[in-house]
Coordinates of C-alpha atoms and ligand atoms in Angstrom, one line a residue:
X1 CA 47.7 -4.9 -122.4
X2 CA 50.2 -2.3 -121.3
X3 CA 49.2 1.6 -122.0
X4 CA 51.8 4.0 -120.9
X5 CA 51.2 6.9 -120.2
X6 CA 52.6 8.9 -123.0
X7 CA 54.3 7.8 -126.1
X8 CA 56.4 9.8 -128.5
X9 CA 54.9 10.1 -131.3
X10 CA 57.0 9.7 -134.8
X11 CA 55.4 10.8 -138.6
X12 CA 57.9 8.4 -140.4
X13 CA 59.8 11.4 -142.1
X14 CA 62.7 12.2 -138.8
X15 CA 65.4 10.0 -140.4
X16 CA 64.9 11.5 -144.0
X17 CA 65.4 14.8 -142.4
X18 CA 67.8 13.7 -140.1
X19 CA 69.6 11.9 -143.1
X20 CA 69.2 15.0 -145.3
X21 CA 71.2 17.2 -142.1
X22 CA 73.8 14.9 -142.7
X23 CA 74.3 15.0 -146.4
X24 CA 74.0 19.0 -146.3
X25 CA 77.3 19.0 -144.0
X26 CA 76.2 21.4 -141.3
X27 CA 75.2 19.7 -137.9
X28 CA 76.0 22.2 -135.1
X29 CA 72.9 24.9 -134.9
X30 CA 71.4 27.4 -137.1
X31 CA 71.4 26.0 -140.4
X32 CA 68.7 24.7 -142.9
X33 CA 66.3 23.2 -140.3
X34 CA 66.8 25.6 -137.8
X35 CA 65.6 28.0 -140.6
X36 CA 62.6 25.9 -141.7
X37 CA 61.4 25.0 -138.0
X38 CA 61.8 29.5 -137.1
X39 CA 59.6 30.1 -139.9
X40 CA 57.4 28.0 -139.7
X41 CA 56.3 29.3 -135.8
X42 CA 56.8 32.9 -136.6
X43 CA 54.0 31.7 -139.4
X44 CA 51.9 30.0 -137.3
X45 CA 51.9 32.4 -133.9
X46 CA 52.5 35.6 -135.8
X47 CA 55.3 35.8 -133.7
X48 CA 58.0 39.0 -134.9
X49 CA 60.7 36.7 -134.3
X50 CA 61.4 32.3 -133.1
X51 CA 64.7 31.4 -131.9
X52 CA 64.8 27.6 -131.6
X53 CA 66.3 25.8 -128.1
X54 CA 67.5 23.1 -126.8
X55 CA 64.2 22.8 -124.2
X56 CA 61.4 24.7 -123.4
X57 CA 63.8 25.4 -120.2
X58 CA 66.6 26.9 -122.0
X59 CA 63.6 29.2 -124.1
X60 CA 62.3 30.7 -120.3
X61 CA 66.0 31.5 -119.6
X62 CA 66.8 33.3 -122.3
X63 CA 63.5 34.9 -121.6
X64 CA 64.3 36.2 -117.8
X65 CA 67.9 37.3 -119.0
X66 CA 65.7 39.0 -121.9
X67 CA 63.7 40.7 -118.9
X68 CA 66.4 41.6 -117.6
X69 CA 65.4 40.1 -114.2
X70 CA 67.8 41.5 -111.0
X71 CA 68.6 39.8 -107.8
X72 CA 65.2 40.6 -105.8
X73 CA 63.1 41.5 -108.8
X74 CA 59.5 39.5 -108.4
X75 CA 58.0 37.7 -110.9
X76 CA 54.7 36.7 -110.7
X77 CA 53.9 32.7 -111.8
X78 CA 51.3 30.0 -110.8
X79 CA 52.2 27.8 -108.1
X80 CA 50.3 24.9 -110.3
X81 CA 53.1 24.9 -112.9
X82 CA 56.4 23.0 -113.9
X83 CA 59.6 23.9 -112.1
X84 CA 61.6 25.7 -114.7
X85 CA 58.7 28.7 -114.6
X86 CA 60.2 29.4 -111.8
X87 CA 63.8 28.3 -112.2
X88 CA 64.5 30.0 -114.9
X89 CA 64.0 33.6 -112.7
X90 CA 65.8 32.4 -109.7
X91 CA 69.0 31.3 -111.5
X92 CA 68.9 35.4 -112.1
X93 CA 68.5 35.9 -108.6
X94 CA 64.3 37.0 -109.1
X95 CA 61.4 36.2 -106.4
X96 CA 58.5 33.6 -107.8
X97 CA 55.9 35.1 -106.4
X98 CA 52.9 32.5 -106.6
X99 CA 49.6 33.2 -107.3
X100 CA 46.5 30.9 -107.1
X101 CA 44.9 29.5 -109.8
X102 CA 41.2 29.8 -111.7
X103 CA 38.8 26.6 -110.3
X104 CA 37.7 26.3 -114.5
X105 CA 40.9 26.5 -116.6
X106 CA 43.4 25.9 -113.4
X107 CA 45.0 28.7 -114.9
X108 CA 46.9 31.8 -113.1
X109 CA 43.7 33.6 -111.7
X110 CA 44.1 37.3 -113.5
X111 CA 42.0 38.5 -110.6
X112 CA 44.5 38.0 -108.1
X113 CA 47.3 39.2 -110.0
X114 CA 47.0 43.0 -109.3
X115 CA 47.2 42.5 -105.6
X116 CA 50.4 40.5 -105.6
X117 CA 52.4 43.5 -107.5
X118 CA 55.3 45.6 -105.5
X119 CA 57.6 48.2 -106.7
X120 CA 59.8 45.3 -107.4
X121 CA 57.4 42.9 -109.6
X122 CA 58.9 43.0 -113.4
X123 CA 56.7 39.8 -114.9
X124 CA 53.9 38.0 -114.9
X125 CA 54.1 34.5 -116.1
X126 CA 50.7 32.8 -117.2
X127 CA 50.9 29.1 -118.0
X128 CA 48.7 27.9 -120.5
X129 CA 47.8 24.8 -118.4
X130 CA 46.7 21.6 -121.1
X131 CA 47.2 24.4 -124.0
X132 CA 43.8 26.1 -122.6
X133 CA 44.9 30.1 -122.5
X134 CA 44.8 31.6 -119.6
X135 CA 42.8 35.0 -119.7
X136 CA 45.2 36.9 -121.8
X137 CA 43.2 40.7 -122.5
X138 CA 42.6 41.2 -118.4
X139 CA 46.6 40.0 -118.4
X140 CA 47.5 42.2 -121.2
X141 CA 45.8 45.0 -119.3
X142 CA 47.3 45.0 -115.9
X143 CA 50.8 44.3 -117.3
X144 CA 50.4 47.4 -119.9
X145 CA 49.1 49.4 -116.5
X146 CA 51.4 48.9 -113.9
X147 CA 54.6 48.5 -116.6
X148 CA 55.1 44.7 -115.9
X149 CA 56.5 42.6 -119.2
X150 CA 54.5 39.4 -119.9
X151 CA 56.3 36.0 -120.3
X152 CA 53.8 32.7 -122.0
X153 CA 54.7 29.6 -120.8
X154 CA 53.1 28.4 -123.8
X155 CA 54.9 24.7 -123.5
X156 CA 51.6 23.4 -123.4
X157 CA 50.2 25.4 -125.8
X158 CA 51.0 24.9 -129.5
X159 CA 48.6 25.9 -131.9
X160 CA 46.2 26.6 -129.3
X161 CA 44.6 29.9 -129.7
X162 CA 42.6 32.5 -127.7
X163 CA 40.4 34.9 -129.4
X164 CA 41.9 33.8 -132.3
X165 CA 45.3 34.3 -131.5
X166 CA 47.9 31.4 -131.4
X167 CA 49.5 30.9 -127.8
X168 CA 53.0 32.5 -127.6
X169 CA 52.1 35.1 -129.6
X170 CA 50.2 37.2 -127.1
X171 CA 52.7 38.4 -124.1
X172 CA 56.1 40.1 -125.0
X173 CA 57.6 36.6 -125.4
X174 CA 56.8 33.0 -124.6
X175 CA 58.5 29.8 -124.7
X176 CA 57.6 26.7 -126.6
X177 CA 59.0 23.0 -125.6
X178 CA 59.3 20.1 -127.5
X179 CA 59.9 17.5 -124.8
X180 CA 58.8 13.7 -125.7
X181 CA 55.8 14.7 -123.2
X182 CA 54.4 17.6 -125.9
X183 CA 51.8 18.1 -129.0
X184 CA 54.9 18.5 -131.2
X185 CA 58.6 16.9 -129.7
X186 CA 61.8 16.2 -130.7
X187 CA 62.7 14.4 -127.6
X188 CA 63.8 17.7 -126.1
X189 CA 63.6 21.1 -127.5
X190 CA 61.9 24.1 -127.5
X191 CA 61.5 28.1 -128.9
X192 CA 61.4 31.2 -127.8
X193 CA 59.1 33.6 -129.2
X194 CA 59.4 37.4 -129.4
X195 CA 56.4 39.6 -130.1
X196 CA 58.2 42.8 -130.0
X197 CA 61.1 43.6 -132.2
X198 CA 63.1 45.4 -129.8
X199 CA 64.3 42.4 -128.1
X200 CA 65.4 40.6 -131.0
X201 CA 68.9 41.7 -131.3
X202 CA 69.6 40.7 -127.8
X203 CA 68.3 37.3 -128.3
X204 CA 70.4 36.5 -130.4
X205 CA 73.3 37.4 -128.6
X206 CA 72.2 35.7 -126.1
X207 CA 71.4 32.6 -128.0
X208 CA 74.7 32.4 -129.4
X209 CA 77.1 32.1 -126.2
X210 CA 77.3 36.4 -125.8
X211 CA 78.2 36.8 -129.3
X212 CA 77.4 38.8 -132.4
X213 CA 77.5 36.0 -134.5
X214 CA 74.3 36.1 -135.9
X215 CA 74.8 39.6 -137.3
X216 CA 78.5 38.2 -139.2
X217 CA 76.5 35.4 -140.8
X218 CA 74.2 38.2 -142.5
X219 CA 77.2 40.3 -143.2
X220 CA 76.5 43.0 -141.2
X221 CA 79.9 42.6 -139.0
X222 CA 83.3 42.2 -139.8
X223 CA 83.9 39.9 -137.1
X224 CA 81.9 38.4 -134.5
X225 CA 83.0 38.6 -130.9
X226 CA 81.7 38.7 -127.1
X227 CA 79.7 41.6 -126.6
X228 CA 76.6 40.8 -123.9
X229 CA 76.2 37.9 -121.3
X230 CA 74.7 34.5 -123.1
X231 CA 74.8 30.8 -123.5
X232 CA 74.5 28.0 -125.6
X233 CA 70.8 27.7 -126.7
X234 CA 70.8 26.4 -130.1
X235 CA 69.5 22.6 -130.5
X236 CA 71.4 21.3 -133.3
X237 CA 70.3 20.7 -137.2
X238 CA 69.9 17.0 -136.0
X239 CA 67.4 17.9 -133.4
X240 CA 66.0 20.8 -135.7
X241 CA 65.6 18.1 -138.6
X242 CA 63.9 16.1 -136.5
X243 CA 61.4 18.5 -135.0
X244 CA 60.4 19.6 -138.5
X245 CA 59.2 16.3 -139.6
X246 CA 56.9 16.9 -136.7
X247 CA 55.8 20.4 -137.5
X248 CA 55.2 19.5 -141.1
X249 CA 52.6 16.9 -139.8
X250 CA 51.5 19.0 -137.3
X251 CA 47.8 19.5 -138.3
X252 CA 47.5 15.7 -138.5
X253 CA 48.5 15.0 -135.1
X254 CA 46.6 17.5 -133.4
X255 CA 43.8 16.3 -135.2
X256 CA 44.7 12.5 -133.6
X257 CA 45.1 13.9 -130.5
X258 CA 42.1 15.9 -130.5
X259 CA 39.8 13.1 -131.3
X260 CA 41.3 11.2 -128.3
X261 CA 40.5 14.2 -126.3
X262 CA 36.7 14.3 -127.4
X263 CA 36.2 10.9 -126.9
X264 CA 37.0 11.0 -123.5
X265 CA 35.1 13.9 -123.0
X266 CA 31.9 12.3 -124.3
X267 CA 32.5 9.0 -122.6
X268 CA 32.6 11.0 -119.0
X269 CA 29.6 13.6 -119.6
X270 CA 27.6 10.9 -117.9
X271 CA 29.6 10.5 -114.9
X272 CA 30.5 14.1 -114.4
X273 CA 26.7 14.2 -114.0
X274 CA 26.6 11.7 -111.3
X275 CA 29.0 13.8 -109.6
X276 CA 32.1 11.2 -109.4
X277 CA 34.0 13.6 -111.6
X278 CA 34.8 17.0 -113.1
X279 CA 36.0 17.3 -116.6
X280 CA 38.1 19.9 -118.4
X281 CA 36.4 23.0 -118.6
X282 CA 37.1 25.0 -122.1
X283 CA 36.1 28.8 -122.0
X284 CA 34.4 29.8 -125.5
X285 CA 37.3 32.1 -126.3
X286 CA 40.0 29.6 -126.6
X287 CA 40.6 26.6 -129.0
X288 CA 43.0 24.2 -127.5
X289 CA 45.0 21.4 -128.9
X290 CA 44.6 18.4 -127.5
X291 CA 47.9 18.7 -124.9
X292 CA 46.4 16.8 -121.8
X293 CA 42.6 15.3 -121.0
X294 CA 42.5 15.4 -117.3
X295 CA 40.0 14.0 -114.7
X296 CA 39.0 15.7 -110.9
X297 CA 37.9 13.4 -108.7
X298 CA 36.4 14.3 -105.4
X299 CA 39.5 13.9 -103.4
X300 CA 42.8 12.7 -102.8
X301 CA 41.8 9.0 -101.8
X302 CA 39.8 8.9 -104.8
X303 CA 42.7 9.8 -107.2
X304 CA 45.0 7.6 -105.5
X305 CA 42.5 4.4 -105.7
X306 CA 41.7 5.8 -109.0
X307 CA 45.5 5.4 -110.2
X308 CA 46.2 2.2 -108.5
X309 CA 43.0 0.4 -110.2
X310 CA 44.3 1.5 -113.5
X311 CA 47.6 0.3 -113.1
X312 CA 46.7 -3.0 -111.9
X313 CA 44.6 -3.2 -115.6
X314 CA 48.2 -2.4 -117.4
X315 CA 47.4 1.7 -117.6
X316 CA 49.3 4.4 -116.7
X317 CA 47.5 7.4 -115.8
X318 CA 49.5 10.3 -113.6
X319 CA 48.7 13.3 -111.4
X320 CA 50.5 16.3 -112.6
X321 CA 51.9 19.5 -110.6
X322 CA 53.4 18.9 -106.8
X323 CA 52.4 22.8 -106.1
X324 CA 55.6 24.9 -106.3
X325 CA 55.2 27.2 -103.3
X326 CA 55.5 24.9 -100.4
X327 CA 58.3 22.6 -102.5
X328 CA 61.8 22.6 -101.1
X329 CA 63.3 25.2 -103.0
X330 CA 60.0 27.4 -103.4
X331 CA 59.9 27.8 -100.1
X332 CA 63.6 28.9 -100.1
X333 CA 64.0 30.9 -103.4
X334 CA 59.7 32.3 -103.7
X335 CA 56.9 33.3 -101.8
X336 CA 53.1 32.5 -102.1
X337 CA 50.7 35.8 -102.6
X338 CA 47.4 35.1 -100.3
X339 CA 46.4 31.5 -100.0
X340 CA 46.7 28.9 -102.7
X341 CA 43.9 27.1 -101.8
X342 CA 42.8 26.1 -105.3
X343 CA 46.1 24.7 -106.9
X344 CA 46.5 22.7 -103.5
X345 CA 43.2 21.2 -103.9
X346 CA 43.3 20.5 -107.2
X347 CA 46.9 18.8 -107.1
X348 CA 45.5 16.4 -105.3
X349 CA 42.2 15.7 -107.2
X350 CA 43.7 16.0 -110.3
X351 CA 44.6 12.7 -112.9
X352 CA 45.5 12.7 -116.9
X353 CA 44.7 10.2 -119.0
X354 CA 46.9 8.4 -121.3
X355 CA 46.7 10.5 -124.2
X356 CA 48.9 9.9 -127.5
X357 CA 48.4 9.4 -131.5
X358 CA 48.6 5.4 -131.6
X359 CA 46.3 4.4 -128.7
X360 CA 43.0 4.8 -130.5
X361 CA 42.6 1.0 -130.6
X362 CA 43.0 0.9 -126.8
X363 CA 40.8 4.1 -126.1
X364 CA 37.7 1.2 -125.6
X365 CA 40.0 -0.7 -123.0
X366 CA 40.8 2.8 -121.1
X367 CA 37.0 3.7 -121.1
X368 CA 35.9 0.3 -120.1
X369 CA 38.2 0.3 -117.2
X370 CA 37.4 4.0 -116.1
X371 CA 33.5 3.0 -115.9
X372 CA 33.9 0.4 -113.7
X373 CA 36.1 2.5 -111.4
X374 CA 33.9 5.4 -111.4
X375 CA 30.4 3.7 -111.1
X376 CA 31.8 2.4 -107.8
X377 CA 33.0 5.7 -106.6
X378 CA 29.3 6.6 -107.4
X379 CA 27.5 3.9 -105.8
Ligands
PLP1 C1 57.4 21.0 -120.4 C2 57.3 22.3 -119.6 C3 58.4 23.2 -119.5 C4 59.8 22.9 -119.8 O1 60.0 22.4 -121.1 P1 61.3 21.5 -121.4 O2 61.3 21.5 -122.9 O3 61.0 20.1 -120.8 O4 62.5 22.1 -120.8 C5 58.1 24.4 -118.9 N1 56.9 24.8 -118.5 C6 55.9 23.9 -118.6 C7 54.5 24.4 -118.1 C8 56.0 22.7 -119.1 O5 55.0 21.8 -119.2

């Protein structure tokens, strides 16, 4: 038996929609689907406004030009996160400034976010790590004190919620991906989110390659022409089409995912008591969706012979994060705040599970083989 990793998941609808694109004569971005797939998040995040992307990437770019980020402005991010958090603030010339993470949630710790601002911080980026939210009211707080803007990497986070709020519809904006690797994908692709109508006008311009075009289309200009820096953001209807097979279905397969989810987390209560592992932790406040099951073994030797064992039974379980701050270019474009002793530790303890709608038949397999790894690491 082979078990990878991560499979993309497909409802069965994609080439109806996709077909359906075709038929309606409009491929580029910003038509039918494009409309469906905005609504559709501004109704489930209660988001003011969604502008679909090509990637989750393109989503945090738009959102530092948004923020209007300046060469030397800081930005303050988890070093336990994927490269474009960071990215997407350098290629504006801002500072990552990293920040360790919370030993429960492995999410930006909001207690050692005060001491990291300057007089040049502008942002704080919280990642919703495995679409568990990060502490968003203590976040809310010091941003709203010391006049920061807030920025959700909410790529994990779909449908998740905290407090009963979705993810992405918390900070001043987020970003959303739909990468093969995510709850809801089409292959790549992603959204940004804006919670506050005064940025929408920009976004648009941006979105559309500098232009005003979005305001011609309604009729509200004569012409259309360049008017602010931008880029091409938009996925196209084929991609959109695609995505909104997924998004209609969406309740379904984060209920799949979900139930893959809790059965792991049953099967390991027992050796999480025998001390071999330590399993997600989920604060009361926030309802997740099922994004990653992860596993933290005592240390690094035991995730490496953990991994290897696995793969020689035909299963492909992975670490995650190489931490950012002491990476190549985060040691030449940011700067760590204090020590990072947490997401250090954890990057090297930490292993997730295969996880995706379509292996429930092979969940048994995956737990058989996990026992028998772990009851040696606890003999
Ligand atoms: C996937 C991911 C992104 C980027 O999304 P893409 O759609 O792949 O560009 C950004 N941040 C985090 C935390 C992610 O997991």
């Amino acid at each position: 038996m082979k078990i990878p990793f991560n499979r993309p998941f497909t409802t069965g609808k994609e080439l109806d929609y996709i077909e359906d694109a075709i038929k309606r004569g409009h491929l580029s971005g910003n038509g039918e689907y494009t409309k469906r797939c905005q609504d559709w998040l501004i109704k489930n995040t209660g988001s003011r406004m969604a502008l679909l992307t090509h990637s989750g990437t393109a989503a945090l770019e738009m959102a530092a030009i948004l923020a209007d980020i300046q060469p030397g402005d800081e930005v303050i991010m988890p070093s336990y996160t994927f490269t474009s958090t960071a990215n997407a603030f350098v290629l504006r010339g801002g500072v990552p400034v990293f920040v360790d993470i919370r030993r429960d949630t492995l999410n930006l710790d909001e207690t050692k976010i005060e001491a990291a601002i300057t007089r040049r911080t502008k942002a704080i980026v919280p990642v919703h790590y495995a679409g568990v939210a990060c502490e968003m009211d203590a976040i809310m707080a010091i941003a709203e004190k010391h006049h920061l803007l807030v920025i959700e990497d909410a790529a994990h986070g779909i449908l998740s919620r905290y407090k009963g709020r979705a993810l992405g519809g918390i900070g001043h904006m987020s970003a959303l991906s739909f990468h093969e690797t995510k709850d809801i994908l089409s292959g790549e692709g992603g959204a940004l989110l804006l919670n506050d109508q005064s940025y929408a006008e920009r976004a648009e311009i941006i979105w559309e390659k500098g232009t005003d075009r979005s305001r011609f289309f309604r009729g509200e200009v004569k012409k259309y022409s360049w008017v602010d820096i931008g880029s091409s953001y938009l996925p196209s209807e084929i991609t959109a089409a695609f995505l909104w097979a997924q998004m209609e279905e969406a309740g379904s397969i984060l209920d799949r995912r979900l139930a893959i989810w809790n059965a792991y987390h049953a099967a390991f209560v027992g050796h999480e008591k025998n001390g071999s592992i330590r399993r997600p932790i989920v604060p009361d406040e926030c309802v997740h969706n099922g994004h990653i099951y992860y596993l933290l073994l005592p240390d690094h030797m035991h995730q490496t012979e953990f991994i290897r064992h696995f793969r020689e039974k035909g299963i492909n379980p992975v670490i995650h994060y190489l931490p950012l701050d002491d990476s190549i270019a985060g040691i030449k474009y940011g700067r760590k705040h204090g020590e990072l002793g947490i997401t250090h530790e954890i990057s090297v303890r930490l292993v997730r599970m295969p996880l995706w709608p379509g292996m429930e038949d092979m969940l048994d397999y995956v737990l058989d083989e996990a026992d028998k790894i772990l009851k040696e690491v606890e003999a």
